[in-house]
DNA sequence: CGATGCATGTAAGCTGTTACATGATTGC
DNA sequence: GCAATCATGTAACAGCTTACATGCATCG
């Protein structure tokens, strides 16, 4: 059984949670989730789900109740097995450290800016991060502990990450101010 | 002036820091950095740097002091302008939230596992995260405040992120134990 | 004198993006 | 009736990976 890619895992997971649902719904959910790496373009989602269907990880039933030719997706036994394997693969330290954070990438090169520019940028990013935190907190409220437990956990993770980034940038800003070229 | 992609920005930043340096050195540095999204494959780096050279953002001088045909890269005035623009682009909230964390992606779907499996996985990931933290701390020691200031800042960011993930997973584990399906 | 590291690249393939194309349904 | 949303897809392209190919230098 083939290993799933990152977007494949996420998409398959969404199918499991929302089944029976359309490919469109999967796409919207991906877009809606805050701080996502994925743009969830149609050109990615539809071929991806076709692939998963072709491999027997999801199945589709045609819904002819209206003229839109909706196709309702659900996960198969094989699909759930593949999803579980995908989830468990995170225990691999290499997979675990495949993080991507455009803010931290840029910190390494902040020295390319002048001292005033550094401070101005850090301050404006700090504002953006505050908005970011508010969005994450709102997402938690939209997914309370009373609803889907793991959706709630993931949302909490988003808040903690946002807080961590703010803490980091505040610390960085303090040190930059002290630094003076 | 064209906007730089993420890997382009990072590569250009490394050239600025290490110049004059070879493309190979850029690649090694990318690989060495802990928790990197990029595999820094030759097939990515060499065409990328050729592109930047072609566009006048970096320049190369041939070094014939040995038979390896080394090409020493350095950044141009235009290149530094492009790099600064790339760094400042992080103030854009959309760019800022393009985070990717394979651990958090999977938290949303942890419910696909049985309760015991959830706990076992979380525990083994927690161990891997501890190693992760140690690596990040070592990276800080390798890049002390006495050296390149921003390299040090970036390294600190790595540690804070590692700590944040551990804190998150500990919290998650506690809640999962309480949850009992 | 052989293994490892330095150094540069290419070819095929996969995955994702943007932009386009089409059409039905719903709400104002 | 018209706009927004639901819904499915394709085509062209960009970017990165794996795997391959080549050859010099250095160290034991």
mmCIF file of C-alpha atoms in Angstrom, chain A residues 19-129:
data_model
loop_
_atom_site.group_PDB
_atom_site.id
_atom_site.type_symbol
_atom_site.label_atom_id
_atom_site.label_comp_id
_atom_site.label_asym_id
_atom_site.label_seq_id
_atom_site.Cartn_x
_atom_site.Cartn_y
_atom_site.Cartn_z
ATOM 1 C CA UNK A 19 -18.500 11.816 4.716
ATOM 2 C CA UNK A 20 -20.611 11.643 2.692
ATOM 3 C CA UNK A 21 -19.388 14.884 1.115
ATOM 4 C CA UNK A 22 -18.465 16.328 -2.251
ATOM 5 C CA UNK A 23 -14.962 17.042 -3.510
ATOM 6 C CA UNK A 24 -15.976 20.675 -3.489
ATOM 7 C CA UNK A 25 -16.697 20.513 0.244
ATOM 8 C CA UNK A 26 -13.241 19.031 0.878
ATOM 9 C CA UNK A 27 -11.735 21.897 -1.052
ATOM 10 C CA UNK A 28 -13.704 24.548 0.847
ATOM 11 C CA UNK A 29 -12.748 23.023 4.196
ATOM 12 C CA UNK A 30 -9.070 23.088 3.232
ATOM 13 C CA UNK A 31 -9.325 26.722 2.200
ATOM 14 C CA UNK A 32 -11.228 27.689 5.338
ATOM 15 C CA UNK A 33 -8.719 26.258 7.762
ATOM 16 C CA UNK A 34 -6.532 29.072 9.084
ATOM 17 C CA UNK A 35 -2.775 29.038 8.616
ATOM 18 C CA UNK A 36 -2.784 26.463 5.910
ATOM 19 C CA UNK A 37 0.088 25.774 3.621
ATOM 20 C CA UNK A 38 -2.282 24.688 0.858
ATOM 21 C CA UNK A 39 -4.180 26.859 -1.551
ATOM 22 C CA UNK A 40 -6.485 23.901 -2.206
ATOM 23 C CA UNK A 41 -6.802 24.652 -5.892
ATOM 24 C CA UNK A 42 -9.280 22.707 -7.982
ATOM 25 C CA UNK A 43 -6.391 21.522 -10.125
ATOM 26 C CA UNK A 44 -4.924 19.828 -7.055
ATOM 27 C CA UNK A 45 -8.026 18.485 -5.308
ATOM 28 C CA UNK A 46 -9.950 16.884 -8.148
ATOM 29 C CA UNK A 47 -7.083 14.860 -9.631
ATOM 30 C CA UNK A 48 -5.986 13.901 -6.107
ATOM 31 C CA UNK A 49 -9.401 12.568 -5.123
ATOM 32 C CA UNK A 50 -9.714 10.788 -8.468
ATOM 33 C CA UNK A 51 -6.434 9.098 -7.684
ATOM 34 C CA UNK A 52 -7.608 8.030 -4.241
ATOM 35 C CA UNK A 53 -10.840 6.720 -5.719
ATOM 36 C CA UNK A 54 -8.965 4.856 -8.426
ATOM 37 C CA UNK A 55 -6.819 3.219 -5.756
ATOM 38 C CA UNK A 56 -9.859 2.220 -3.754
ATOM 39 C CA UNK A 57 -9.192 4.492 -0.754
ATOM 40 C CA UNK A 58 -12.420 6.395 -1.232
ATOM 41 C CA UNK A 59 -15.627 5.558 -3.013
ATOM 42 C CA UNK A 60 -18.122 7.805 -4.740
ATOM 43 C CA UNK A 61 -21.844 7.546 -5.264
ATOM 44 C CA UNK A 62 -23.604 9.678 -7.839
ATOM 45 C CA UNK A 63 -26.331 11.909 -6.553
ATOM 46 C CA UNK A 64 -28.856 12.640 -9.273
ATOM 47 C CA UNK A 65 -31.264 14.500 -7.028
ATOM 48 C CA UNK A 66 -30.348 17.631 -8.947
ATOM 49 C CA UNK A 67 -28.653 18.488 -12.203
ATOM 50 C CA UNK A 68 -25.268 19.308 -10.778
ATOM 51 C CA UNK A 69 -24.033 15.748 -10.950
ATOM 52 C CA UNK A 70 -22.798 15.766 -7.385
ATOM 53 C CA UNK A 71 -20.563 12.903 -6.346
ATOM 54 C CA UNK A 72 -20.694 11.981 -2.670
ATOM 55 C CA UNK A 73 -17.417 10.655 -1.358
ATOM 56 C CA UNK A 74 -16.799 8.318 1.532
ATOM 57 C CA UNK A 75 -13.738 6.509 2.821
ATOM 58 C CA UNK A 76 -13.246 2.762 2.336
ATOM 59 C CA UNK A 77 -11.728 0.243 4.730
ATOM 60 C CA UNK A 78 -8.500 0.408 2.715
ATOM 61 C CA UNK A 79 -8.672 4.196 2.850
ATOM 62 C CA UNK A 80 -8.939 4.209 6.615
ATOM 63 C CA UNK A 81 -5.959 1.872 6.835
ATOM 64 C CA UNK A 82 -3.934 4.205 4.607
ATOM 65 C CA UNK A 83 -5.019 7.217 6.680
ATOM 66 C CA UNK A 84 -3.968 5.534 9.914
ATOM 67 C CA UNK A 85 -0.567 4.713 8.411
ATOM 68 C CA UNK A 86 -0.225 8.318 7.282
ATOM 69 C CA UNK A 87 -1.023 9.617 10.768
ATOM 70 C CA UNK A 88 1.390 7.226 12.463
ATOM 71 C CA UNK A 89 4.191 8.201 10.065
ATOM 72 C CA UNK A 90 4.575 11.428 12.068
ATOM 73 C CA UNK A 91 6.549 9.468 14.678
ATOM 74 C CA UNK A 92 9.410 9.510 12.165
ATOM 75 C CA UNK A 93 11.755 12.319 13.341
ATOM 76 C CA UNK A 94 12.514 13.353 9.763
ATOM 77 C CA UNK A 95 8.860 13.786 8.910
ATOM 78 C CA UNK A 96 8.306 15.558 12.210
ATOM 79 C CA UNK A 97 10.910 18.216 11.502
ATOM 80 C CA UNK A 98 9.651 19.068 8.021
ATOM 81 C CA UNK A 99 8.290 22.349 9.299
ATOM 82 C CA UNK A 100 7.883 25.429 7.209
ATOM 83 C CA UNK A 101 7.601 28.900 8.710
ATOM 84 C CA UNK A 102 8.225 31.869 6.388
ATOM 85 C CA UNK A 103 8.772 34.150 9.384
ATOM 86 C CA UNK A 104 11.600 32.123 10.824
ATOM 87 C CA UNK A 105 13.168 31.630 7.384
ATOM 88 C CA UNK A 106 13.461 35.389 7.101
ATOM 89 C CA UNK A 107 14.812 35.998 10.609
ATOM 90 C CA UNK A 108 18.124 34.500 9.523
ATOM 91 C CA UNK A 109 18.555 37.201 6.916
ATOM 92 C CA UNK A 110 17.095 40.195 8.706
ATOM 93 C CA UNK A 111 20.599 41.620 8.831
ATOM 94 C CA UNK A 112 20.207 42.530 5.156
ATOM 95 C CA UNK A 113 17.911 45.354 6.315
ATOM 96 C CA UNK A 114 19.010 48.523 8.063
ATOM 97 C CA UNK A 115 18.490 48.758 11.812
ATOM 98 C CA UNK A 116 15.446 51.026 11.536
ATOM 99 C CA UNK A 117 13.962 48.828 8.812
ATOM 100 C CA UNK A 118 14.407 45.782 11.021
ATOM 101 C CA UNK A 119 12.481 47.390 13.851
ATOM 102 C CA UNK A 120 9.740 48.756 11.594
ATOM 103 C CA UNK A 121 9.259 45.346 9.970
ATOM 104 C CA UNK A 122 9.227 43.472 13.270
ATOM 105 C CA UNK A 123 6.632 45.887 14.624
ATOM 106 C CA UNK A 124 4.343 45.532 11.625
ATOM 107 C CA UNK A 125 4.716 41.749 11.644
ATOM 108 C CA UNK A 126 3.850 41.773 15.334
ATOM 109 C CA UNK A 127 0.566 43.495 14.488
ATOM 110 C CA UNK A 128 -0.152 40.929 11.797
ATOM 111 C CA UNK A 129 0.613 38.165 14.292
#
